[in-house]
Coordinates of C-alpha atoms and ligand atoms in Angstrom, one line a residue:
X2 CA -18.6 -14.8 -44.4
X3 CA -20.4 -15.8 -41.3
X4 CA -22.6 -13.4 -39.4
X5 CA -20.0 -12.9 -36.6
X6 CA -17.3 -11.6 -38.9
X7 CA -19.7 -9.2 -40.6
X8 CA -20.6 -7.7 -37.3
X9 CA -17.1 -7.6 -36.1
X10 CA -15.7 -4.1 -35.7
X11 CA -13.3 -2.6 -38.3
X12 CA -11.8 -0.6 -35.6
X13 CA -9.4 -2.7 -33.6
X14 CA -7.6 -0.8 -30.9
X15 CA -5.2 -3.7 -30.5
X16 CA -3.6 -3.0 -33.9
X17 CA -1.8 -0.1 -32.3
X18 CA -0.7 -2.1 -29.4
X19 CA 0.8 -5.0 -31.3
X20 CA 4.5 -4.4 -30.7
X21 CA 6.8 -2.0 -28.7
X22 CA 7.9 0.0 -31.7
X23 CA 4.3 0.7 -32.8
X24 CA 3.3 1.4 -29.2
X25 CA 6.1 3.9 -29.0
X26 CA 5.0 5.6 -32.3
X27 CA 1.5 6.2 -31.1
X28 CA 2.4 7.0 -27.5
X29 CA 1.1 10.4 -26.3
X30 CA 3.6 11.0 -23.5
X31 CA 7.3 10.5 -22.8
X32 CA 9.4 11.1 -19.7
X33 CA 12.4 13.3 -20.3
X34 CA 15.2 13.4 -17.7
X35 CA 15.3 17.2 -18.1
X36 CA 11.7 17.3 -16.8
X37 CA 12.7 15.7 -13.4
X38 CA 13.8 17.7 -10.4
X39 CA 15.7 16.0 -7.5
X40 CA 15.1 17.2 -4.0
X41 CA 18.1 16.9 -1.7
X42 CA 18.6 17.3 2.1
X43 CA 21.8 18.6 3.5
X44 CA 22.8 18.7 7.2
X45 CA 24.7 21.6 8.8
X46 CA 26.4 19.2 11.3
X47 CA 26.9 15.7 10.0
X48 CA 30.3 14.9 8.6
X49 CA 28.9 11.8 6.8
X50 CA 25.8 11.2 4.7
X51 CA 23.0 9.6 6.8
X52 CA 20.3 7.3 5.4
X53 CA 16.8 8.5 6.0
X54 CA 15.1 5.5 7.6
X55 CA 11.6 6.5 6.4
X56 CA 12.8 7.1 2.8
X57 CA 14.7 4.1 1.6
X58 CA 17.5 5.1 -0.7
X59 CA 17.5 8.8 0.2
X60 CA 20.0 10.5 2.4
X61 CA 20.6 13.6 4.5
X62 CA 23.9 14.7 2.9
X63 CA 26.9 16.1 4.6
X64 CA 28.2 19.2 2.9
X65 CA 30.9 17.4 0.9
X66 CA 28.4 14.6 0.2
X67 CA 26.1 17.1 -1.3
X68 CA 28.7 18.4 -3.7
X69 CA 29.6 14.9 -4.8
X70 CA 26.0 14.1 -5.4
X71 CA 25.5 17.3 -7.5
X72 CA 28.4 16.3 -9.7
X73 CA 26.8 12.8 -10.2
X74 CA 23.4 14.3 -10.9
X75 CA 24.7 16.8 -13.4
X76 CA 26.6 14.0 -15.3
X77 CA 23.4 12.0 -15.7
X78 CA 21.4 15.0 -17.0
X79 CA 19.5 16.3 -14.0
X80 CA 19.6 20.0 -14.5
X81 CA 17.5 21.2 -11.5
X82 CA 17.6 20.4 -7.8
X83 CA 15.7 21.6 -4.8
X84 CA 17.9 21.8 -1.7
X85 CA 16.4 21.6 1.8
X86 CA 18.5 22.2 5.0
X87 CA 18.4 20.0 8.0
X88 CA 19.5 22.2 10.9
X89 CA 20.5 21.5 14.5
X90 CA 17.8 22.5 17.0
X91 CA 20.0 25.3 18.5
X92 CA 19.4 27.2 15.2
X93 CA 15.6 27.1 15.7
X94 CA 13.3 29.4 17.7
X95 CA 9.6 30.4 17.7
X96 CA 10.2 33.1 15.1
X97 CA 12.4 31.2 12.7
X98 CA 14.9 34.0 13.0
X99 CA 17.7 32.1 11.5
X100 CA 15.9 32.2 8.1
X101 CA 16.5 35.9 8.1
X102 CA 20.3 35.6 8.6
X103 CA 21.7 36.4 5.2
X104 CA 24.7 34.1 5.9
X105 CA 22.8 31.2 7.3
X106 CA 23.7 27.6 6.4
X107 CA 21.5 27.3 3.3
X108 CA 22.5 30.7 1.9
X109 CA 26.2 29.7 2.2
X110 CA 25.5 26.4 0.6
X111 CA 23.6 28.0 -2.3
X112 CA 26.4 30.5 -2.9
X113 CA 29.0 27.7 -3.0
X114 CA 26.9 25.4 -5.2
X115 CA 26.2 28.2 -7.6
X116 CA 29.9 29.0 -7.9
X117 CA 30.9 25.4 -8.5
X118 CA 27.9 24.5 -10.7
X119 CA 26.9 27.7 -12.4
X120 CA 24.6 25.9 -14.9
X121 CA 22.6 24.0 -12.3
X122 CA 19.2 25.5 -11.6
X123 CA 18.7 25.8 -7.9
X124 CA 15.3 25.8 -6.2
X125 CA 15.0 27.0 -2.6
X126 CA 11.8 26.5 -0.5
X127 CA 10.5 29.7 1.1
X128 CA 9.0 28.6 4.4
X129 CA 10.0 28.8 8.0
X130 CA 9.6 25.2 8.9
X131 CA 13.4 24.3 9.0
X132 CA 13.9 27.2 11.3
X133 CA 11.0 27.2 13.8
X134 CA 11.1 25.2 17.0
X135 CA 7.4 24.3 16.4
X136 CA 8.1 22.8 13.0
X137 CA 5.4 25.1 11.6
X138 CA 5.8 27.1 8.4
X139 CA 5.0 30.3 10.2
X140 CA 5.3 32.2 13.4
X141 CA 3.1 30.9 16.2
X142 CA 1.4 33.6 18.3
X143 CA -1.2 32.6 20.9
X144 CA -1.6 29.2 19.5
X145 CA -2.1 30.3 15.9
X146 CA 0.2 30.6 12.9
X147 CA 0.2 34.4 12.3
X148 CA -0.2 35.1 8.6
X149 CA 1.0 38.7 8.2
X150 CA 3.9 38.5 10.6
X151 CA 5.1 35.4 8.7
X152 CA 4.9 37.3 5.4
X153 CA 7.5 39.8 6.6
X154 CA 9.9 37.0 7.3
X155 CA 9.2 35.3 4.0
X156 CA 9.9 38.5 2.1
X157 CA 13.2 38.9 3.8
X158 CA 14.1 35.3 3.5
X159 CA 13.4 35.4 -0.2
X160 CA 15.8 38.2 -0.7
X161 CA 18.5 36.3 1.1
X162 CA 17.9 33.2 -1.0
X163 CA 17.9 35.2 -4.3
X164 CA 21.1 37.0 -3.2
X165 CA 22.7 33.7 -2.6
X166 CA 22.1 32.4 -6.1
X167 CA 18.7 30.6 -5.9
X168 CA 17.2 30.7 -9.5
X169 CA 13.8 29.6 -8.4
X170 CA 12.1 30.4 -5.1
X171 CA 9.4 28.1 -4.1
X172 CA 7.1 29.5 -1.4
X173 CA 5.6 26.4 0.2
X174 CA 3.8 27.6 3.3
X175 CA 0.3 28.5 2.0
X176 CA 0.2 31.9 3.9
X177 CA -2.3 34.2 2.2
X178 CA -0.7 36.9 0.1
X179 CA 2.8 35.5 0.2
X180 CA 3.4 35.5 -3.6
X181 CA 2.5 39.2 -3.9
X182 CA 4.7 40.2 -1.0
X183 CA 7.6 38.2 -2.2
X184 CA 7.3 39.4 -5.8
X185 CA 7.1 43.0 -4.7
X186 CA 10.2 42.8 -2.6
X187 CA 12.1 40.9 -5.3
X188 CA 11.2 43.6 -7.9
X189 CA 12.1 46.3 -5.4
X190 CA 15.5 44.9 -4.7
X191 CA 16.6 44.2 -8.3
X192 CA 15.7 40.6 -8.5
X193 CA 13.3 40.9 -11.4
X194 CA 14.5 37.6 -13.0
X195 CA 13.9 35.4 -10.0
X196 CA 11.3 32.7 -10.9
X197 CA 8.5 32.1 -8.4
X198 CA 7.3 28.5 -8.3
X199 CA 4.3 28.7 -6.0
X200 CA 3.2 25.7 -4.1
X201 CA -0.2 27.0 -5.0
X202 CA -2.4 24.0 -4.3
X203 CA -0.7 22.3 -1.4
X204 CA -2.9 20.0 0.6
X205 CA -2.5 19.3 4.3
X206 CA -1.3 15.8 3.8
X207 CA -0.3 12.7 5.7
X208 CA 2.1 11.9 2.9
X209 CA 4.6 14.6 4.1
X210 CA 5.7 12.5 7.2
X211 CA 9.0 11.2 5.9
X212 CA 10.0 14.7 4.7
X213 CA 9.6 16.0 8.2
X214 CA 11.9 13.3 9.4
X215 CA 14.5 14.5 6.8
X216 CA 14.2 18.2 7.6
X217 CA 13.6 17.7 11.3
X218 CA 10.4 19.6 11.3
X219 CA 8.0 17.1 12.9
X220 CA 5.5 19.2 14.8
X221 CA 4.9 18.8 18.5
X222 CA 1.3 17.8 19.2
X223 CA -1.1 20.7 19.0
X224 CA -1.8 23.0 16.1
X225 CA -2.0 21.2 12.8
X226 CA -0.9 22.5 9.4
X227 CA -4.6 22.3 8.4
X228 CA -5.1 25.9 9.3
X229 CA -3.0 27.0 6.4
X230 CA -2.5 24.1 4.0
X231 CA -5.6 23.0 1.9
X232 CA -8.3 20.6 2.9
X233 CA -8.1 17.5 0.7
X234 CA -11.9 17.4 0.5
X235 CA -11.8 20.3 -1.9
X236 CA -11.0 20.7 -5.5
X237 CA -12.6 24.0 -6.7
X238 CA -10.6 25.7 -4.0
X239 CA -7.5 24.8 -5.9
X240 CA -8.6 27.0 -8.8
X241 CA -9.1 29.9 -6.4
X242 CA -5.6 29.4 -5.0
X243 CA -4.0 29.2 -8.4
X244 CA -5.8 32.3 -9.7
X245 CA -4.6 34.3 -6.7
X246 CA -1.0 33.2 -7.1
X247 CA -1.0 33.9 -10.8
X248 CA -2.4 37.4 -10.1
X249 CA 0.2 38.0 -7.4
X250 CA 3.0 37.1 -9.8
X251 CA 3.7 33.4 -9.8
X252 CA 5.5 32.0 -12.9
X253 CA 4.8 28.4 -12.2
X254 CA 2.3 26.7 -10.0
X255 CA 2.7 23.4 -8.2
X256 CA 0.3 20.8 -7.0
X257 CA 1.2 18.6 -4.1
X258 CA 1.1 15.8 -3.2
X259 CA 1.1 14.6 -6.8
X260 CA -0.2 11.0 -7.1
X261 CA -3.2 11.4 -4.9
X262 CA -4.2 14.7 -6.6
X263 CA -4.0 13.9 -10.3
X264 CA -7.6 15.3 -10.7
X265 CA -6.3 18.7 -9.5
X266 CA -3.2 18.6 -11.8
X267 CA -5.6 18.0 -14.7
X268 CA -8.1 20.6 -13.6
X269 CA -5.5 23.3 -13.2
X270 CA -3.5 22.5 -16.4
X271 CA -6.8 22.4 -18.4
X272 CA -7.8 25.8 -17.1
X273 CA -4.7 27.9 -16.9
X274 CA -1.9 28.8 -19.4
X275 CA 0.8 28.5 -16.9
X276 CA 3.3 25.7 -16.3
X277 CA 2.0 23.2 -13.7
X278 CA 4.5 21.2 -11.7
X279 CA 3.7 18.2 -9.5
X280 CA 5.6 17.2 -6.4
X281 CA 5.6 13.5 -5.9
X282 CA 6.2 13.8 -2.1
X283 CA 8.1 11.8 0.4
X284 CA 5.3 9.6 1.5
X285 CA 4.4 8.7 -2.1
X286 CA 8.0 7.8 -2.7
X287 CA 8.3 5.7 0.4
X288 CA 5.1 3.9 -0.3
X289 CA 6.5 2.8 -3.7
X290 CA 10.0 2.1 -2.4
X291 CA 8.7 -0.1 0.4
X292 CA 6.7 -2.2 -2.0
X293 CA 9.7 -2.4 -4.4
X294 CA 12.0 -3.4 -1.6
X295 CA 9.6 -6.1 -0.5
X296 CA 9.3 -7.3 -4.1
X297 CA 5.6 -6.7 -4.1
X298 CA 6.2 -5.0 -7.5
X299 CA 9.2 -4.1 -9.5
X300 CA 10.9 -0.9 -10.5
X301 CA 8.6 -0.5 -13.5
X302 CA 6.1 1.0 -11.2
X303 CA 8.2 4.2 -11.0
X304 CA 7.9 4.9 -14.7
X305 CA 4.1 4.3 -14.5
X306 CA 3.7 6.6 -11.6
X307 CA 5.7 9.4 -13.3
X308 CA 4.2 8.9 -16.7
X309 CA 0.6 9.3 -15.4
X310 CA 1.7 12.6 -13.7
X311 CA 2.8 13.9 -17.1
X312 CA -0.4 12.5 -18.7
X313 CA -2.4 14.5 -16.1
X314 CA -0.7 17.7 -17.3
X315 CA 2.4 18.1 -15.2
X316 CA 5.1 20.1 -17.1
X317 CA 7.8 18.9 -14.7
X318 CA 7.9 16.8 -11.6
X319 CA 9.8 17.1 -8.3
X320 CA 10.5 13.5 -7.4
X321 CA 12.9 11.6 -5.2
X322 CA 13.1 9.1 -8.2
X323 CA 14.8 11.7 -10.4
X324 CA 18.3 10.3 -9.9
X325 CA 17.2 6.7 -10.3
X326 CA 15.3 7.4 -13.4
X327 CA 18.2 9.4 -15.0
X328 CA 20.6 6.5 -14.1
X329 CA 18.4 4.0 -15.9
X330 CA 18.1 6.3 -18.9
X331 CA 21.9 6.8 -18.9
X332 CA 22.4 3.0 -18.9
X333 CA 20.0 2.4 -21.7
X334 CA 21.3 5.0 -24.1
Ligands
PBG423 C1 7.7 22.6 4.0 C2 7.6 21.6 3.0 C3 7.0 20.3 3.1 C4 7.3 19.6 1.9 C5 8.0 20.5 1.1 N1 8.1 21.7 1.7 C6 6.4 19.7 4.3 C7 5.3 20.4 5.1 O1 4.6 21.2 4.6 O2 5.2 20.0 6.3 C8 6.9 18.2 1.7 C9 7.7 17.5 0.7 C10 7.6 16.0 0.8 O3 6.9 15.4 1.6 O4 8.4 15.4 0.1 N2 7.1 23.8 3.8

Protein backbone atom coordinates (compact mmCIF):
# COMPACT_ATOMS: atom_id res chain seq x y z
CA UNK A 1 0.00 0.00 0.00
CA UNK A 2 1.55 3.26 -0.93
CA UNK A 3 1.13 6.38 1.08
CA UNK A 4 -1.29 7.90 -1.41
CA UNK A 5 -3.86 5.09 -1.19
CA UNK A 6 -3.78 5.12 2.60
CA UNK A 7 -4.59 8.78 2.66
CA UNK A 8 -7.19 8.46 -0.04
CA UNK A 9 -10.74 9.06 1.23
CA UNK A 10 -13.11 6.19 1.81
CA UNK A 11 -15.90 8.51 0.98
CA UNK A 12 -16.19 8.78 -2.77
CA UNK A 13 -19.10 10.91 -3.92
CA UNK A 14 -18.70 9.61 -7.42
CA UNK A 15 -19.92 6.12 -6.39
CA UNK A 16 -23.44 7.48 -6.36
CA UNK A 17 -23.02 9.17 -9.72
CA UNK A 18 -21.74 6.14 -11.62
CA UNK A 19 -24.76 5.41 -13.80
CA UNK A 20 -28.19 6.79 -14.54
CA UNK A 21 -30.08 4.16 -12.55
CA UNK A 22 -28.04 4.84 -9.44
CA UNK A 23 -28.28 8.58 -9.94
CA UNK A 24 -32.05 8.18 -10.17
CA UNK A 25 -32.16 6.11 -6.97
CA UNK A 26 -30.42 8.74 -4.90
CA UNK A 27 -31.97 11.81 -6.55
CA UNK A 28 -33.73 14.14 -4.13
CA UNK A 29 -36.15 15.80 -6.52
CA UNK A 30 -38.33 14.85 -9.47
CA UNK A 31 -40.53 16.82 -11.79
CA UNK A 32 -44.09 15.59 -11.99
CA UNK A 33 -46.33 16.83 -14.76
CA UNK A 34 -49.11 17.34 -12.24
CA UNK A 35 -46.95 20.00 -10.56
CA UNK A 36 -46.82 22.18 -13.67
CA UNK A 37 -49.35 24.88 -14.49
CA UNK A 38 -49.68 26.25 -18.02
CA UNK A 39 -50.52 29.95 -18.50
CA UNK A 40 -52.67 30.68 -21.56
CA UNK A 41 -53.65 33.90 -23.31
CA UNK A 42 -56.98 34.27 -25.08
CA UNK A 43 -58.14 37.09 -27.32
CA UNK A 44 -61.65 38.53 -27.34
CA UNK A 45 -61.38 39.47 -31.04
CA UNK A 46 -59.02 37.30 -33.05
CA UNK A 47 -60.53 34.49 -35.06
CA UNK A 48 -57.19 32.69 -35.31
CA UNK A 49 -54.38 31.94 -32.91
CA UNK A 50 -51.61 34.51 -33.08
CA UNK A 51 -47.94 33.84 -32.34
CA UNK A 52 -46.51 36.05 -29.62
CA UNK A 53 -43.35 37.43 -31.21
CA UNK A 54 -41.56 38.00 -27.94
CA UNK A 55 -42.46 34.52 -26.61
CA UNK A 56 -41.38 31.96 -29.22
CA UNK A 57 -43.76 29.00 -29.25
CA UNK A 58 -46.52 30.73 -27.24
CA UNK A 59 -49.76 32.01 -28.70
CA UNK A 60 -52.62 34.35 -28.04
CA UNK A 61 -55.44 31.89 -28.63
CA UNK A 62 -58.71 32.57 -30.33
CA UNK A 63 -61.66 31.28 -28.37
CA UNK A 64 -61.94 28.03 -30.37
CA UNK A 65 -58.15 27.75 -30.29
CA UNK A 66 -58.22 27.89 -26.51
CA UNK A 67 -60.71 25.05 -26.24
CA UNK A 68 -58.63 22.90 -28.56
CA UNK A 69 -55.51 23.64 -26.55
CA UNK A 70 -57.23 22.74 -23.28
CA UNK A 71 -58.23 19.39 -24.73
CA UNK A 72 -54.61 18.70 -25.68
CA UNK A 73 -53.31 19.81 -22.29
CA UNK A 74 -55.75 17.64 -20.44
CA UNK A 75 -54.81 14.61 -22.53
CA UNK A 76 -51.13 14.98 -21.68
CA UNK A 77 -51.78 15.36 -17.97
CA UNK A 78 -51.81 19.10 -17.31
CA UNK A 79 -54.55 19.53 -14.72
CA UNK A 80 -54.28 23.25 -13.98
CA UNK A 81 -54.18 26.30 -16.22
CA UNK A 82 -54.05 30.06 -15.67
CA UNK A 83 -56.10 31.94 -18.26
CA UNK A 84 -55.32 35.59 -19.10
CA UNK A 85 -57.51 37.71 -21.37
CA UNK A 86 -56.18 39.91 -24.18
CA UNK A 87 -58.83 42.57 -24.70
CA UNK A 88 -59.36 45.17 -27.40
CA UNK A 89 -58.61 48.69 -26.19
CA UNK A 90 -62.24 49.77 -26.43
CA UNK A 91 -62.88 47.64 -23.32
CA UNK A 92 -60.27 49.54 -21.29
CA UNK A 93 -60.57 52.74 -19.27
CA UNK A 94 -58.81 54.42 -16.38
CA UNK A 95 -60.91 52.57 -13.81
CA UNK A 96 -60.76 49.13 -15.38
CA UNK A 97 -64.55 49.07 -15.23
CA UNK A 98 -64.87 46.08 -17.52
CA UNK A 99 -63.32 43.93 -14.78
CA UNK A 100 -66.51 44.54 -12.79
CA UNK A 101 -68.84 43.36 -15.53
CA UNK A 102 -70.02 39.92 -14.37
CA UNK A 103 -70.49 38.90 -17.99
CA UNK A 104 -67.19 40.14 -19.32
CA UNK A 105 -65.11 38.13 -21.76
CA UNK A 106 -63.03 36.25 -19.19
CA UNK A 107 -66.04 35.39 -17.01
CA UNK A 108 -67.85 33.98 -20.04
CA UNK A 109 -64.80 31.98 -21.07
CA UNK A 110 -64.36 30.57 -17.56
CA UNK A 111 -67.99 29.50 -17.43
CA UNK A 112 -67.76 27.73 -20.75
CA UNK A 113 -64.43 26.11 -19.96
CA UNK A 114 -65.74 24.88 -16.62
CA UNK A 115 -68.75 23.37 -18.33
CA UNK A 116 -66.69 21.58 -20.97
CA UNK A 117 -63.77 20.60 -18.68
CA UNK A 118 -65.24 20.23 -15.19
CA UNK A 119 -62.10 18.54 -13.83
CA UNK A 120 -59.65 21.16 -15.03
CA UNK A 121 -58.52 23.48 -12.22
CA UNK A 122 -58.83 27.08 -13.36
CA UNK A 123 -56.68 29.92 -12.05
CA UNK A 124 -57.73 33.50 -12.71
CA UNK A 125 -55.52 36.51 -12.03
CA UNK A 126 -57.12 39.20 -9.91
CA UNK A 127 -55.65 42.51 -11.08
CA UNK A 128 -56.91 45.33 -13.22
CA UNK A 129 -54.10 45.44 -15.79
CA UNK A 130 -55.97 43.78 -18.69
CA UNK A 131 -58.75 46.33 -18.15
CA UNK A 132 -57.01 49.66 -17.50
CA UNK A 133 -55.97 51.99 -20.32
CA UNK A 134 -52.80 52.75 -18.34
CA UNK A 135 -51.82 49.07 -18.18
CA UNK A 136 -51.50 49.49 -14.43
CA UNK A 137 -52.85 46.95 -11.97
CA UNK A 138 -54.87 49.59 -10.19
CA UNK A 139 -56.79 52.81 -10.64
CA UNK A 140 -54.61 55.83 -11.34
CA UNK A 141 -55.65 58.99 -9.50
CA UNK A 142 -53.51 62.12 -9.69
CA UNK A 143 -50.55 60.19 -11.03
CA UNK A 144 -50.67 57.52 -8.32
CA UNK A 145 -52.14 54.05 -8.26
CA UNK A 146 -54.79 54.39 -5.56
CA UNK A 147 -54.62 51.44 -3.19
CA UNK A 148 -57.99 51.46 -1.45
CA UNK A 149 -60.08 52.40 -4.45
CA UNK A 150 -58.46 49.51 -6.30
CA UNK A 151 -59.32 47.13 -3.44
CA UNK A 152 -63.04 47.72 -3.96
CA UNK A 153 -62.69 46.71 -7.59
CA UNK A 154 -60.60 43.65 -6.75
CA UNK A 155 -63.22 42.40 -4.29
CA UNK A 156 -65.98 42.73 -6.86
CA UNK A 157 -63.87 41.26 -9.63
CA UNK A 158 -63.06 38.28 -7.41
CA UNK A 159 -66.72 37.52 -6.84
CA UNK A 160 -67.35 37.63 -10.58
CA UNK A 161 -64.49 35.23 -11.24
CA UNK A 162 -65.54 32.86 -8.47
CA UNK A 163 -69.13 32.91 -9.73
CA UNK A 164 -67.86 32.06 -13.20
CA UNK A 165 -66.08 28.91 -12.09
CA UNK A 166 -62.53 29.95 -11.21
CA UNK A 167 -61.24 27.44 -8.64
CA UNK A 168 -58.21 29.49 -7.67
CA UNK A 169 -58.03 33.26 -7.56
CA UNK A 170 -54.57 34.73 -7.90
CA UNK A 171 -54.36 38.34 -6.75
CA UNK A 172 -51.31 39.62 -8.62
CA UNK A 173 -51.34 43.35 -8.10
CA UNK A 174 -49.49 43.81 -4.75
CA UNK A 175 -52.00 46.33 -3.37
CA UNK A 176 -51.88 46.40 0.43
CA UNK A 177 -54.69 44.53 2.15
CA UNK A 178 -56.04 42.84 -0.96
CA UNK A 179 -56.03 39.29 0.35
CA UNK A 180 -58.05 40.28 3.41
CA UNK A 181 -60.61 42.25 1.45
CA UNK A 182 -61.01 39.51 -1.17
CA UNK A 183 -61.22 36.72 1.42
CA UNK A 184 -63.86 38.61 3.37
CA UNK A 185 -66.06 39.21 0.37
CA UNK A 186 -65.70 35.59 -0.78
CA UNK A 187 -66.72 34.29 2.64
CA UNK A 188 -69.56 36.76 2.76
CA UNK A 189 -70.93 35.68 -0.60
CA UNK A 190 -70.77 31.94 -0.04
CA UNK A 191 -67.48 31.21 -1.79
CA UNK A 192 -65.78 29.74 1.22
CA UNK A 193 -64.03 27.07 -0.87
CA UNK A 194 -62.33 29.38 -3.31
CA UNK A 195 -58.56 29.05 -3.03
CA UNK A 196 -56.47 32.21 -2.82
CA UNK A 197 -53.07 31.89 -4.45
CA UNK A 198 -51.41 35.13 -3.50
CA UNK A 199 -48.63 36.59 -5.60
CA UNK A 200 -47.21 37.45 -2.21
CA UNK A 201 -43.65 38.26 -3.15
CA UNK A 202 -43.93 39.75 -6.59
CA UNK A 203 -40.97 41.83 -7.62
CA UNK A 204 -41.13 44.79 -9.99
CA UNK A 205 -39.28 43.04 -12.79
CA UNK A 206 -37.91 43.60 -16.25
CA UNK A 207 -38.72 39.97 -16.96
CA UNK A 208 -42.46 40.68 -17.37
CA UNK A 209 -41.99 42.47 -20.70
CA UNK A 210 -43.18 39.68 -23.04
CA UNK A 211 -46.25 39.01 -20.86
CA UNK A 212 -47.29 42.62 -21.29
CA UNK A 213 -47.10 42.15 -25.06
CA UNK A 214 -49.33 39.11 -24.70
CA UNK A 215 -51.95 40.79 -22.52
CA UNK A 216 -51.58 44.18 -24.17
CA UNK A 217 -50.78 45.94 -20.90
CA UNK A 218 -47.54 47.74 -21.78
CA UNK A 219 -47.55 50.90 -19.72
CA UNK A 220 -47.31 54.30 -21.21
CA UNK A 221 -44.23 56.13 -20.02
CA UNK A 222 -44.73 57.61 -16.59
CA UNK A 223 -45.56 55.84 -13.36
CA UNK A 224 -43.76 52.57 -12.87
CA UNK A 225 -45.07 49.46 -11.17
CA UNK A 226 -42.32 49.97 -8.61
CA UNK A 227 -44.71 51.87 -6.38
CA UNK A 228 -46.59 48.65 -5.66
CA UNK A 229 -44.50 45.65 -6.73
CA UNK A 230 -41.47 44.74 -4.58
CA UNK A 231 -37.97 46.14 -4.89
CA UNK A 232 -35.59 43.40 -6.02
CA UNK A 233 -32.91 44.72 -3.69
CA UNK A 234 -34.88 43.31 -0.76
CA UNK A 235 -35.27 39.83 0.63
CA UNK A 236 -36.48 40.23 4.26
CA UNK A 237 -39.37 42.24 2.93
CA UNK A 238 -40.64 39.08 1.25
CA UNK A 239 -41.15 37.48 4.69
CA UNK A 240 -43.21 40.45 5.77
CA UNK A 241 -45.37 40.21 2.65
CA UNK A 242 -45.85 36.45 3.05
CA UNK A 243 -46.80 36.80 6.70
CA UNK A 244 -49.35 39.50 5.95
CA UNK A 245 -50.95 37.42 3.21
CA UNK A 246 -51.09 34.28 5.33
CA UNK A 247 -52.76 36.24 8.12
CA UNK A 248 -55.22 37.78 5.68
CA UNK A 249 -56.29 34.34 4.43
CA UNK A 250 -54.04 33.19 1.58
CA UNK A 251 -53.92 29.41 1.00
CA UNK A 252 -50.84 29.38 -1.22
CA UNK A 253 -48.15 32.01 -1.73
CA UNK A 254 -46.26 32.64 -4.91
CA UNK A 255 -42.81 34.01 -5.64
CA UNK A 256 -42.21 35.73 -8.95
CA UNK A 257 -40.11 35.89 -11.08
CA UNK A 258 -38.83 32.42 -10.21
CA UNK A 259 -35.36 31.80 -11.62
CA UNK A 260 -33.85 35.05 -10.40
CA UNK A 261 -35.44 34.71 -6.95
CA UNK A 262 -34.54 31.19 -5.89
CA UNK A 263 -33.11 32.58 -2.64
CA UNK A 264 -36.56 33.93 -1.84
CA UNK A 265 -38.30 30.64 -2.71
CA UNK A 266 -35.93 28.86 -0.33
CA UNK A 267 -36.27 31.48 2.39
CA UNK A 268 -40.05 31.40 2.32
CA UNK A 269 -40.42 27.63 2.04
CA UNK A 270 -37.98 27.11 4.93
CA UNK A 271 -39.85 29.55 7.13
CA UNK A 272 -43.54 28.90 6.49
CA UNK A 273 -45.75 25.83 6.44
CA UNK A 274 -47.74 26.92 3.44
CA UNK A 275 -47.37 25.72 -0.15
CA UNK A 276 -45.01 27.98 -2.10
CA UNK A 277 -45.50 28.25 -5.85
CA UNK A 278 -43.03 29.80 -8.27
CA UNK A 279 -43.88 31.63 -11.49
CA UNK A 280 -41.24 31.18 -14.16
CA UNK A 281 -42.25 34.34 -15.97
CA UNK A 282 -42.43 35.33 -19.60
CA UNK A 283 -38.97 36.90 -19.81
CA UNK A 284 -37.37 33.88 -18.17
CA UNK A 285 -39.12 31.66 -20.70
CA UNK A 286 -38.10 33.83 -23.63
CA UNK A 287 -34.51 34.00 -22.50
CA UNK A 288 -34.25 30.20 -22.52
CA UNK A 289 -36.25 29.77 -25.75
CA UNK A 290 -34.12 32.27 -27.64
CA UNK A 291 -30.98 30.42 -26.64
CA UNK A 292 -32.55 27.06 -27.54
CA UNK A 293 -33.73 28.41 -30.92
CA UNK A 294 -30.25 29.71 -31.62
CA UNK A 295 -28.82 26.32 -30.61
CA UNK A 296 -26.73 27.95 -27.90
CA UNK A 297 -27.96 25.16 -25.68
CA UNK A 298 -30.47 22.36 -26.10
CA UNK A 299 -33.86 21.57 -24.57
CA UNK A 300 -32.27 19.86 -21.55
CA UNK A 301 -31.89 23.30 -20.06
CA UNK A 302 -35.65 23.34 -19.44
CA UNK A 303 -35.51 20.39 -17.09
CA UNK A 304 -32.56 21.89 -15.27
CA UNK A 305 -34.32 25.21 -14.80
CA UNK A 306 -37.52 23.60 -13.52
CA UNK A 307 -35.72 21.09 -11.32
CA UNK A 308 -33.77 23.76 -9.47
CA UNK A 309 -37.03 25.59 -8.77
CA UNK A 310 -38.40 22.45 -7.12
CA UNK A 311 -35.10 21.99 -5.28
CA UNK A 312 -35.43 25.52 -3.89
CA UNK A 313 -38.75 24.59 -2.36
CA UNK A 314 -41.45 25.25 -4.96
CA UNK A 315 -44.48 23.04 -4.48
CA UNK A 316 -45.67 23.73 -8.04
CA UNK A 317 -44.57 25.94 -10.89
CA UNK A 318 -46.46 28.16 -13.29
CA UNK A 319 -44.43 27.84 -16.46
CA UNK A 320 -44.84 28.37 -20.19
CA UNK A 321 -42.88 25.12 -20.56
CA UNK A 322 -45.64 23.04 -18.90
CA UNK A 323 -47.06 21.78 -22.19
CA UNK A 324 -43.66 21.06 -23.69
CA UNK A 325 -42.55 19.17 -20.63
CA UNK A 326 -45.75 17.14 -20.46
CA UNK A 327 -45.40 16.23 -24.15
CA UNK A 328 -41.88 14.92 -23.62
CA UNK A 329 -43.02 12.96 -20.62
CA UNK A 330 -45.93 11.56 -22.64
CA UNK A 331 -43.54 10.42 -25.41
CA UNK A 332 -41.11 8.77 -23.01
CA UNK A 333 -43.69 6.77 -21.07
C1 LIG B 1 -50.39 41.25 -14.00
C2 LIG B 1 -49.45 40.13 -14.13
C3 LIG B 1 -48.17 40.20 -14.67
C4 LIG B 1 -47.70 38.89 -14.74
C5 LIG B 1 -48.69 38.05 -14.21
N1 LIG B 1 -49.76 38.84 -13.82
C6 LIG B 1 -47.39 41.35 -15.21
C7 LIG B 1 -47.24 42.59 -14.48
O1 LIG B 1 -47.30 42.65 -13.25
O2 LIG B 1 -47.06 43.62 -15.17
C8 LIG B 1 -46.38 38.51 -15.31
C9 LIG B 1 -46.27 37.13 -15.82
C10 LIG B 1 -45.18 36.89 -16.80
O3 LIG B 1 -44.32 37.75 -17.07
O4 LIG B 1 -45.16 35.78 -17.34
N2 LIG B 1 -50.81 41.62 -12.79
